[in-house]
């Protein structure tokens, strides 16, 4: 039997549901800015004005969007959970902008970031309407379990808002007073954060954001772009930031990822500390954007590579398919500061990005190649070059840097002509023998270690100097004495003045082979000698000589290891 009620029952929502939905989740002021800017975008605003006063702890955001009627304000803005997408609408009516708002709870960030909030809005054909919220009173109402329907908003203080409403023909103004925790970020930080994290202009170039009356542009990111060395674009994203970078970077490459709907860019800076552009420990990273809005910062944290290039890069990945709206899935966490980690579209994109970075011939490999090309340290974990080659290259670059401050001198009569500096000329000369120098540095180090190990071995085993060795040592000492006298050098040059320090690889090898055990070092030392002598005289070697000295050294190294591993000697 069914009972018919005289009056229909209705849901009566307690105000405490605001806290349960996430009223206190919004800790980041930039996230609050994001919600406010997103609302202006969805309202088809062309201009957004942001005013932040740290001293008075106030924040105002005004826009020239379509505004709200009384019915809109009550039935949409104040209706927690109202979605603009009801009925399958995913874009704004007039401008066709993709909606940012999804589930209608993001406004909680706005309603809870300050003690007092004043809201005023008007359409083109109506006067301002709105209300005010005192969060201390709201907290009391929540504590008393007051029903939402029994908590009326206060009236907006239009005198307080007058400076921001006087020139608005249609749009919305939100005034926040007594910001929770104040505004700890510097104004420069906020400008840079807005420039970096809100890229709505990619979808509508007429959408402009002003911060304390100055328009936000990519020029606000000069601190970051000015230290950027390399750039990789992904699937041809059109972006003023990319265009700015393309004019200044040393190297760039355009990457096409087949079958992926991602677009964006990856860029690398000169030094990891250059990523700290905000004046805090907070760093620029590879961030995820959906329809022009930042949705998650530093997405590489999901698949860290532990590769050196990762500490140099930042970028933006645009993945609009996370918000296509066709499946009505909310893929963003309650705080609106991240994506649900196990979402399949998100996971697929992360895999694509990881492959783009780390696979053979990927961005990390190219970063290493470009760094070495420009005489800087690369990725020591990359096997393209062994560690000795990398160390030699680094040492060479450091030595060349000693000449980086040379000034060019214009010839007589050409002083007005733009001439290369002395450092430019030296750099061009050094570039010509850079590869040879790196090879020679490595080869010298190998020779130095090998010969001194043999000297220590001879001393340890008490090997007697042969007559031939003594004669060679005497001859070298006499030459050195004469050279010191000519050069007016009256100090000891060789440590301990050890006799064997006057013998090269050939003389040392002969002593070892004739000292008892035969290690056949002298066989390779004879071949090594002319190559070694050219090396010690800083000559640039032919390709054939490089191959030969490397192979002979490898043979000698093998024999030397056998000698040093002989328990009877060491």
XYZ file of C-alpha atoms in Angstrom:
570
model
C 0.000 0.000 0.000
C 1.363 3.420 -1.002
C 0.829 6.461 1.226
C 0.379 9.840 -0.479
C 1.952 12.727 1.456
C 0.106 16.022 1.709
C 3.402 17.838 0.970
C 6.315 16.456 -1.097
C 9.577 15.862 0.743
C 12.694 17.709 -0.454
C 16.404 17.434 0.288
C 17.601 19.809 2.959
C 21.404 20.172 2.716
C 23.390 21.178 5.781
C 26.007 23.870 5.261
C 28.570 21.406 6.624
C 28.499 19.761 3.187
C 30.676 22.676 2.000
C 33.495 21.442 4.196
C 32.963 17.823 3.179
C 33.106 18.772 -0.500
C 36.442 20.440 -0.032
C 35.989 23.998 1.174
C 39.283 23.763 3.053
C 41.293 21.918 0.397
C 42.429 25.019 -1.461
C 45.722 26.021 0.136
C 47.499 27.443 -2.917
C 46.756 31.037 -3.856
C 47.644 30.327 -7.489
C 44.914 27.653 -7.491
C 42.441 30.254 -6.260
C 43.543 32.576 -9.059
C 43.037 29.715 -11.470
C 39.428 29.196 -10.403
C 38.665 32.905 -10.737
C 40.319 33.218 -14.150
C 38.588 30.034 -15.331
C 35.201 31.424 -14.330
C 35.911 34.564 -16.352
C 36.935 32.422 -19.327
C 33.750 30.361 -19.139
C 31.720 33.586 -18.896
C 33.183 34.693 -22.277
C 35.148 37.580 -20.795
C 37.749 39.187 -23.023
C 39.502 40.970 -20.186
C 40.289 39.941 -16.632
C 41.657 42.434 -14.122
C 43.426 41.139 -11.038
C 44.374 43.412 -8.157
C 46.437 42.137 -5.250
C 47.414 44.296 -2.291
C 49.682 42.464 0.138
C 49.664 45.262 2.684
C 45.866 45.340 3.039
C 45.569 41.586 2.382
C 42.957 42.099 -0.330
C 42.428 40.501 -3.693
C 40.032 41.628 -6.419
C 39.238 39.980 -9.718
C 36.955 41.631 -12.247
C 35.947 40.587 -15.750
C 33.859 41.813 -18.663
C 32.044 38.537 -19.222
C 28.335 38.119 -19.827
C 27.599 38.605 -16.131
C 24.831 37.061 -14.053
C 21.173 37.796 -13.570
C 19.568 37.336 -10.168
C 18.414 33.906 -11.311
C 21.929 32.989 -12.523
C 23.482 34.084 -9.252
C 21.084 32.021 -7.155
C 20.590 29.036 -9.443
C 24.091 28.680 -10.854
C 26.811 30.487 -8.894
C 25.428 29.698 -5.439
C 24.329 26.213 -6.427
C 27.204 23.979 -5.414
C 27.431 21.217 -7.979
C 25.885 23.157 -10.822
C 27.660 22.369 -14.093
C 27.597 24.495 -17.237
C 27.908 21.235 -19.143
C 24.399 20.057 -18.377
C 22.638 18.989 -21.528
C 25.902 18.113 -23.259
C 27.122 21.692 -23.571
C 30.920 21.708 -23.591
C 31.566 25.106 -25.142
C 30.406 28.650 -24.492
C 27.461 29.788 -26.564
C 28.871 32.813 -28.415
C 32.647 32.342 -28.586
C 32.747 28.550 -28.623
C 35.327 28.390 -25.870
C 35.833 24.964 -24.261
C 34.380 25.105 -20.755
C 36.859 24.767 -17.918
C 34.337 24.228 -15.123
C 33.213 20.631 -14.711
C 31.373 19.723 -11.533
C 30.606 23.106 -10.008
C 32.671 22.726 -6.838
C 35.734 24.739 -7.871
C 34.003 27.893 -6.649
C 34.563 26.622 -3.115
C 38.145 27.822 -3.523
C 36.806 31.327 -4.022
C 34.291 31.146 -1.189
C 36.851 30.096 1.375
C 40.112 31.899 0.611
C 39.278 35.006 2.651
C 37.266 36.017 5.684
C 34.950 38.268 3.678
C 33.897 37.984 0.044
C 31.801 40.495 -1.871
C 30.292 39.546 -5.236
C 28.679 41.907 -7.748
C 27.617 41.015 -11.269
C 25.550 42.514 -14.062
C 24.392 41.624 -17.519
C 24.239 44.099 -20.371
C 20.575 44.845 -19.728
C 20.371 44.757 -15.928
C 21.802 46.426 -12.847
C 24.350 44.938 -10.471
C 23.186 42.125 -8.205
C 25.185 40.081 -5.754
C 25.885 39.276 -2.149
C 28.494 39.012 0.565
C 29.826 36.153 2.636
C 31.420 36.471 6.047
C 33.257 33.221 6.600
C 33.397 33.657 10.360
C 29.577 33.760 10.362
C 29.464 30.866 7.908
C 31.705 28.810 10.207
C 29.262 29.441 13.073
C 26.340 28.383 10.904
C 28.172 25.204 9.943
C 28.954 24.551 13.602
C 25.264 24.963 14.441
C 24.305 22.637 11.555
C 22.197 25.304 9.888
C 20.380 24.336 6.713
C 21.706 25.941 3.531
C 18.249 27.260 2.724
C 18.213 29.151 6.034
C 21.526 30.966 5.578
C 20.963 34.165 3.569
C 23.909 36.040 2.071
C 24.543 39.604 3.068
C 24.259 42.521 0.661
C 27.319 43.538 -1.372
C 29.035 46.755 -0.303
C 28.776 48.620 -3.601
C 30.695 51.616 -2.214
C 33.615 49.304 -1.470
C 33.366 47.883 -4.997
C 32.783 51.163 -6.797
C 36.346 51.580 -8.087
C 36.040 48.219 -9.840
C 32.411 48.373 -11.056
C 32.232 51.897 -12.460
C 33.564 51.027 -15.925
C 31.972 47.582 -16.292
C 29.006 47.419 -18.673
C 28.638 43.690 -18.072
C 30.677 41.243 -16.050
C 31.511 40.189 -12.515
C 33.581 41.584 -9.643
C 34.768 39.523 -6.684
C 36.379 41.320 -3.742
C 38.238 39.287 -1.118
C 39.141 40.898 2.183
C 41.323 39.493 4.985
C 42.856 36.753 2.903
C 43.450 33.558 4.820
C 47.198 33.361 5.597
C 47.666 36.633 3.728
C 49.532 36.860 0.434
C 52.995 35.467 1.058
C 53.958 35.382 -2.596
C 55.658 38.413 -4.087
C 53.850 40.296 -6.820
C 56.588 39.317 -9.298
C 55.996 35.682 -8.384
C 52.276 36.010 -9.063
C 52.844 37.740 -12.404
C 55.221 35.001 -13.523
C 52.934 32.263 -12.248
C 49.968 33.690 -14.165
C 52.069 34.083 -17.334
C 53.355 30.527 -17.068
C 50.305 28.659 -15.813
C 47.305 30.217 -17.584
C 47.549 29.829 -21.330
C 43.949 30.523 -22.372
C 45.180 32.863 -25.095
C 46.269 29.771 -27.041
C 42.561 29.187 -27.713
C 41.440 32.804 -27.846
C 44.132 35.441 -28.514
C 41.646 38.155 -27.506
C 41.572 36.888 -23.908
C 43.747 39.223 -21.842
C 44.763 39.159 -18.189
C 45.844 42.313 -16.343
C 47.638 42.256 -13.010
C 47.573 45.505 -11.048
C 46.724 47.295 -14.313
C 49.612 45.826 -16.362
C 48.858 43.165 -18.964
C 50.384 39.746 -18.414
C 52.458 38.630 -21.424
C 55.187 36.122 -22.195
C 57.667 38.928 -21.476
C 56.932 38.307 -17.795
C 58.857 35.056 -18.265
C 62.086 36.718 -19.436
C 63.920 35.407 -16.384
C 63.174 31.870 -17.543
C 63.391 32.287 -21.305
C 66.638 34.257 -20.976
C 68.400 31.238 -19.492
C 66.910 28.691 -21.894
C 69.388 26.955 -24.201
C 67.504 24.299 -26.151
C 63.928 23.806 -27.340
C 61.881 20.871 -28.600
C 58.387 21.503 -29.930
C 55.851 18.672 -29.885
C 53.277 18.291 -32.660
C 53.489 21.935 -33.733
C 51.788 23.816 -30.933
C 51.294 27.481 -31.854
C 52.243 29.519 -28.811
C 53.730 33.021 -28.293
C 56.022 31.526 -25.632
C 57.431 29.055 -28.152
C 57.875 31.854 -30.700
C 59.797 33.870 -28.111
C 62.042 30.921 -27.280
C 62.717 30.159 -30.940
C 64.332 33.577 -31.331
C 66.923 33.044 -28.599
C 67.735 29.366 -28.043
C 70.990 27.840 -29.266
C 69.363 24.738 -30.725
C 65.838 23.583 -31.485
C 64.097 20.563 -32.947
C 60.509 19.861 -33.936
C 59.214 16.512 -32.716
C 56.196 14.768 -34.225
C 54.580 12.059 -32.115
C 52.355 9.961 -34.344
C 49.023 8.811 -32.924
C 49.234 11.059 -29.859
C 46.928 14.006 -29.214
C 49.472 15.803 -27.056
C 51.036 19.083 -28.059
C 53.507 21.321 -26.304
C 57.197 21.884 -25.828
C 60.179 20.840 -23.741
C 62.965 23.327 -23.053
C 66.201 23.168 -21.091
C 68.043 25.848 -19.164
C 71.769 26.495 -18.776
C 71.900 25.405 -15.138
C 69.363 23.607 -12.903
C 69.170 26.639 -10.622
C 67.781 28.659 -13.549
C 64.490 26.797 -13.088
C 63.978 28.639 -9.790
C 62.405 31.613 -11.504
C 59.996 32.572 -8.738
C 62.547 33.686 -6.163
C 61.654 30.679 -4.013
C 62.607 27.009 -3.932
C 59.683 26.401 -6.257
C 60.890 25.367 -9.710
C 59.474 25.440 -13.201
C 58.776 21.909 -14.408
C 57.022 19.989 -17.150
C 53.395 20.899 -16.505
C 50.108 19.544 -17.820
C 47.504 21.851 -19.372
C 43.935 21.146 -20.426
C 42.138 23.719 -22.576
C 44.636 26.378 -21.579
C 44.486 25.848 -17.825
C 47.171 24.296 -15.659
C 45.884 20.974 -14.378
C 48.960 19.403 -12.819
C 52.438 20.676 -12.116
C 55.604 18.664 -12.688
C 54.088 15.556 -14.257
C 57.514 13.892 -14.543
C 57.177 13.036 -10.856
C 54.931 10.159 -11.934
C 57.765 8.518 -13.901
C 61.061 9.994 -12.651
C 63.971 9.071 -14.902
C 66.892 9.846 -12.545
C 68.683 11.111 -15.663
C 70.783 14.264 -15.476
C 68.853 16.153 -18.224
C 65.670 15.915 -16.156
C 67.074 18.460 -13.699
C 67.518 20.985 -16.551
C 64.156 20.829 -18.328
C 60.789 22.489 -18.100
C 57.886 22.570 -20.518
C 54.186 22.350 -21.163
C 52.156 19.385 -22.298
C 48.660 20.171 -23.584
C 46.272 17.235 -23.365
C 42.784 18.491 -24.113
C 41.353 14.980 -24.458
C 41.297 14.805 -20.663
C 38.341 17.147 -20.832
C 36.492 16.272 -24.007
C 33.300 15.884 -22.023
C 31.875 13.066 -24.104
C 32.177 10.482 -21.328
C 31.228 12.911 -18.525
C 34.167 11.719 -16.394
C 35.776 14.154 -13.984
C 39.468 13.273 -14.217
C 40.681 15.925 -11.794
C 41.181 15.502 -8.055
C 39.028 17.392 -5.574
C 41.647 20.070 -4.945
C 41.713 20.746 -8.729
C 45.527 20.668 -8.468
C 46.098 17.331 -10.149
C 44.792 14.555 -12.376
C 43.472 11.244 -11.079
C 46.677 9.220 -11.228
C 45.287 6.006 -12.707
C 43.211 7.612 -15.452
C 43.988 5.644 -18.659
C 44.228 8.732 -20.916
C 46.619 10.353 -18.456
C 48.712 7.196 -18.048
C 49.010 6.788 -21.824
C 50.169 10.391 -22.155
C 52.774 9.893 -19.410
C 54.148 6.850 -21.254
C 54.332 8.822 -24.501
C 56.208 11.663 -22.800
C 58.620 9.263 -21.089
C 59.394 7.600 -24.443
C 59.848 11.006 -26.054
C 62.433 11.888 -23.446
C 64.326 8.679 -22.797
C 64.229 6.408 -25.841
C 67.292 6.173 -28.073
C 67.499 9.314 -30.182
C 65.054 11.027 -27.821
C 65.211 14.443 -26.253
C 67.681 13.410 -23.543
C 70.106 11.995 -26.128
C 69.837 15.159 -28.181
C 70.291 17.300 -25.078
C 73.561 15.482 -24.383
C 74.700 15.952 -27.984
C 73.895 19.661 -27.972
C 75.501 20.263 -24.579
C 78.763 18.717 -25.735
C 78.565 20.646 -28.994
C 78.379 23.880 -27.014
C 81.280 22.897 -24.749
C 79.241 22.075 -21.656
C 78.844 19.048 -19.454
C 76.308 16.588 -20.779
C 74.678 13.430 -19.494
C 77.386 11.285 -17.905
C 75.007 8.311 -17.920
C 74.698 8.478 -21.696
C 76.866 5.785 -23.322
C 77.516 7.793 -26.492
C 80.766 8.874 -24.862
C 82.628 7.118 -22.075
C 83.435 8.889 -18.826
C 87.047 9.564 -19.764
C 85.988 11.255 -23.001
C 83.458 13.383 -21.135
C 85.973 14.367 -18.455
C 88.521 15.314 -21.117
C 85.964 17.429 -22.946
C 84.970 19.172 -19.721
C 88.595 19.917 -18.863
C 89.206 21.316 -22.334
C 86.158 23.567 -22.088
C 87.258 24.862 -18.701
C 90.712 25.730 -20.062
C 89.264 27.521 -23.099
C 86.991 29.514 -20.763
C 90.142 31.170 -19.383
C 90.158 33.196 -22.627
C 86.458 34.069 -22.578
C 86.984 37.698 -21.544
C 89.339 38.752 -24.335
C 88.336 41.935 -26.118
C 88.629 42.466 -29.842
C 90.557 45.487 -31.139
C 89.256 47.261 -34.227
C 91.907 48.080 -36.843
C 92.608 51.755 -37.566
C 89.771 53.324 -39.519
C 87.316 50.501 -38.775
C 86.400 51.406 -35.212
C 82.739 51.866 -36.103
C 82.518 48.458 -37.692
C 81.019 45.614 -35.648
C 83.951 43.267 -35.149
C 84.127 39.964 -33.312
C 85.606 40.090 -29.829
C 88.902 38.456 -29.095
C 87.075 35.696 -27.210
C 84.984 34.962 -30.322
C 88.104 34.515 -32.411
C 89.760 32.309 -29.802
C 86.575 30.253 -29.502
C 86.508 29.664 -33.258
C 90.148 28.572 -33.165
C 89.530 26.309 -30.168
C 86.484 24.778 -31.861
C 88.777 23.676 -34.688
C 90.867 21.463 -32.408
C 88.308 20.669 -29.677
C 87.908 17.004 -30.602
C 91.669 16.534 -30.940
C 92.218 18.204 -27.578
C 89.698 15.984 -25.826
C 91.382 12.900 -27.299
C 94.858 14.134 -26.329
C 93.791 15.013 -22.778
C 92.458 11.513 -22.299
C 95.513 9.903 -23.883
C 97.868 12.004 -21.779
C 96.044 11.005 -18.603
C 96.266 7.344 -19.597
C 99.987 7.692 -20.302
C 100.629 9.603 -17.078
C 98.896 6.971 -14.935
C 100.507 4.020 -16.714
C 104.073 5.368 -16.607
C 103.844 6.389 -12.956
C 102.390 3.019 -11.979
C 105.399 1.375 -13.637
C 107.755 3.714 -11.757
C 106.120 2.746 -8.473
C 106.338 -0.930 -9.460
C 110.055 -0.625 -10.222
C 110.674 1.063 -6.866
C 108.552 -1.517 -5.007
C 110.321 -4.520 -6.549
C 113.784 -2.998 -6.229
C 114.541 -3.446 -9.927
C 118.150 -2.489 -10.709
C 118.703 0.223 -13.301
C 120.462 -1.129 -16.372
C 123.577 0.502 -17.795
C 121.546 1.739 -20.766
C 118.925 3.225 -18.445
C 121.579 4.979 -16.343
C 123.142 6.501 -19.447
C 119.730 7.729 -20.662
C 118.983 9.227 -17.245
C 122.351 11.003 -17.141
C 121.796 12.446 -20.614
C 118.301 13.748 -19.708
C 119.587 15.273 -16.469
C 122.320 17.150 -18.298
C 119.830 18.514 -20.828
C 117.506 19.606 -18.037
C 120.325 21.336 -16.171
C 121.289 23.271 -19.291
C 117.666 24.200 -19.980
C 117.156 25.389 -16.405
C 120.297 27.530 -16.612
C 119.113 29.054 -19.910
C 115.663 29.721 -18.459
C 117.024 31.082 -15.180
C 115.111 28.407 -13.254
C 116.714 27.611 -9.904
C 114.059 25.349 -8.339
C 113.632 21.583 -8.331
C 111.174 20.536 -10.995
C 110.734 16.796 -10.586
C 109.273 15.490 -7.325
C 111.927 13.641 -5.268
C 114.231 13.936 -8.268
C 113.567 10.226 -8.850
C 115.833 8.719 -11.523
C 113.007 6.805 -13.198
C 111.098 10.086 -13.740
C 113.599 10.749 -16.548
C 112.572 7.572 -18.390
C 109.651 7.367 -20.791
C 107.420 4.351 -21.408
C 110.012 2.639 -23.579
C 112.840 2.923 -21.018
C 110.565 1.888 -18.143
C 109.217 -1.110 -20.041
C 112.724 -2.358 -20.799
C 113.586 -2.251 -17.090
C 110.478 -4.231 -16.164
C 111.001 -6.903 -18.803
C 114.650 -7.376 -17.834
C 113.918 -7.409 -14.107
C 112.918 -11.047 -13.891
C 109.397 -11.816 -15.064
C 108.852 -11.029 -18.740
C 105.614 -9.086 -19.315
C 106.479 -8.081 -22.892
C 105.705 -4.421 -22.171
C 108.717 -3.341 -24.230
C 107.231 -4.792 -27.415
C 104.292 -2.401 -27.345
C 106.365 0.449 -25.851
C 108.495 0.635 -29.003
C 105.373 1.235 -31.103
C 103.953 3.573 -28.453
C 107.064 5.819 -28.229
C 106.720 7.986 -31.393
C 103.005 8.377 -30.789
C 103.566 9.198 -27.140
C 106.283 11.747 -27.970
C 103.990 13.559 -30.411
C 101.289 13.549 -27.735
C 103.616 15.012 -25.100
C 104.584 17.792 -27.505
C 100.865 18.772 -27.770
C 100.730 17.804 -31.432
C 97.354 17.069 -33.015
C 97.307 13.451 -34.138
C 96.032 12.008 -37.387
C 93.013 9.718 -37.281
C 95.283 6.761 -38.014
C 97.598 7.765 -35.149
C 94.625 8.033 -32.791
C 93.519 4.518 -33.653
C 97.042 3.173 -33.259
C 97.838 4.844 -29.942
C 94.507 3.670 -28.530
C 95.050 0.056 -29.562
C 98.671 -0.013 -28.354
C 97.692 1.542 -25.025
C 94.936 -1.049 -24.581
C 97.514 -3.805 -25.124
C 99.924 -2.252 -22.633
C 97.126 -1.701 -20.127
C 96.315 -5.407 -20.286
C 99.970 -6.340 -19.697
C 100.272 -3.768 -16.911
C 97.223 -5.203 -15.150
C 98.762 -8.663 -15.323
C 101.986 -7.301 -13.886
C 100.250 -5.508 -11.010
C 98.052 -8.512 -10.204
C 101.102 -10.768 -9.828
C 101.056 -11.707 -6.137
C 104.762 -12.322 -6.149
C 105.426 -8.672 -6.973
C 102.600 -6.646 -5.442
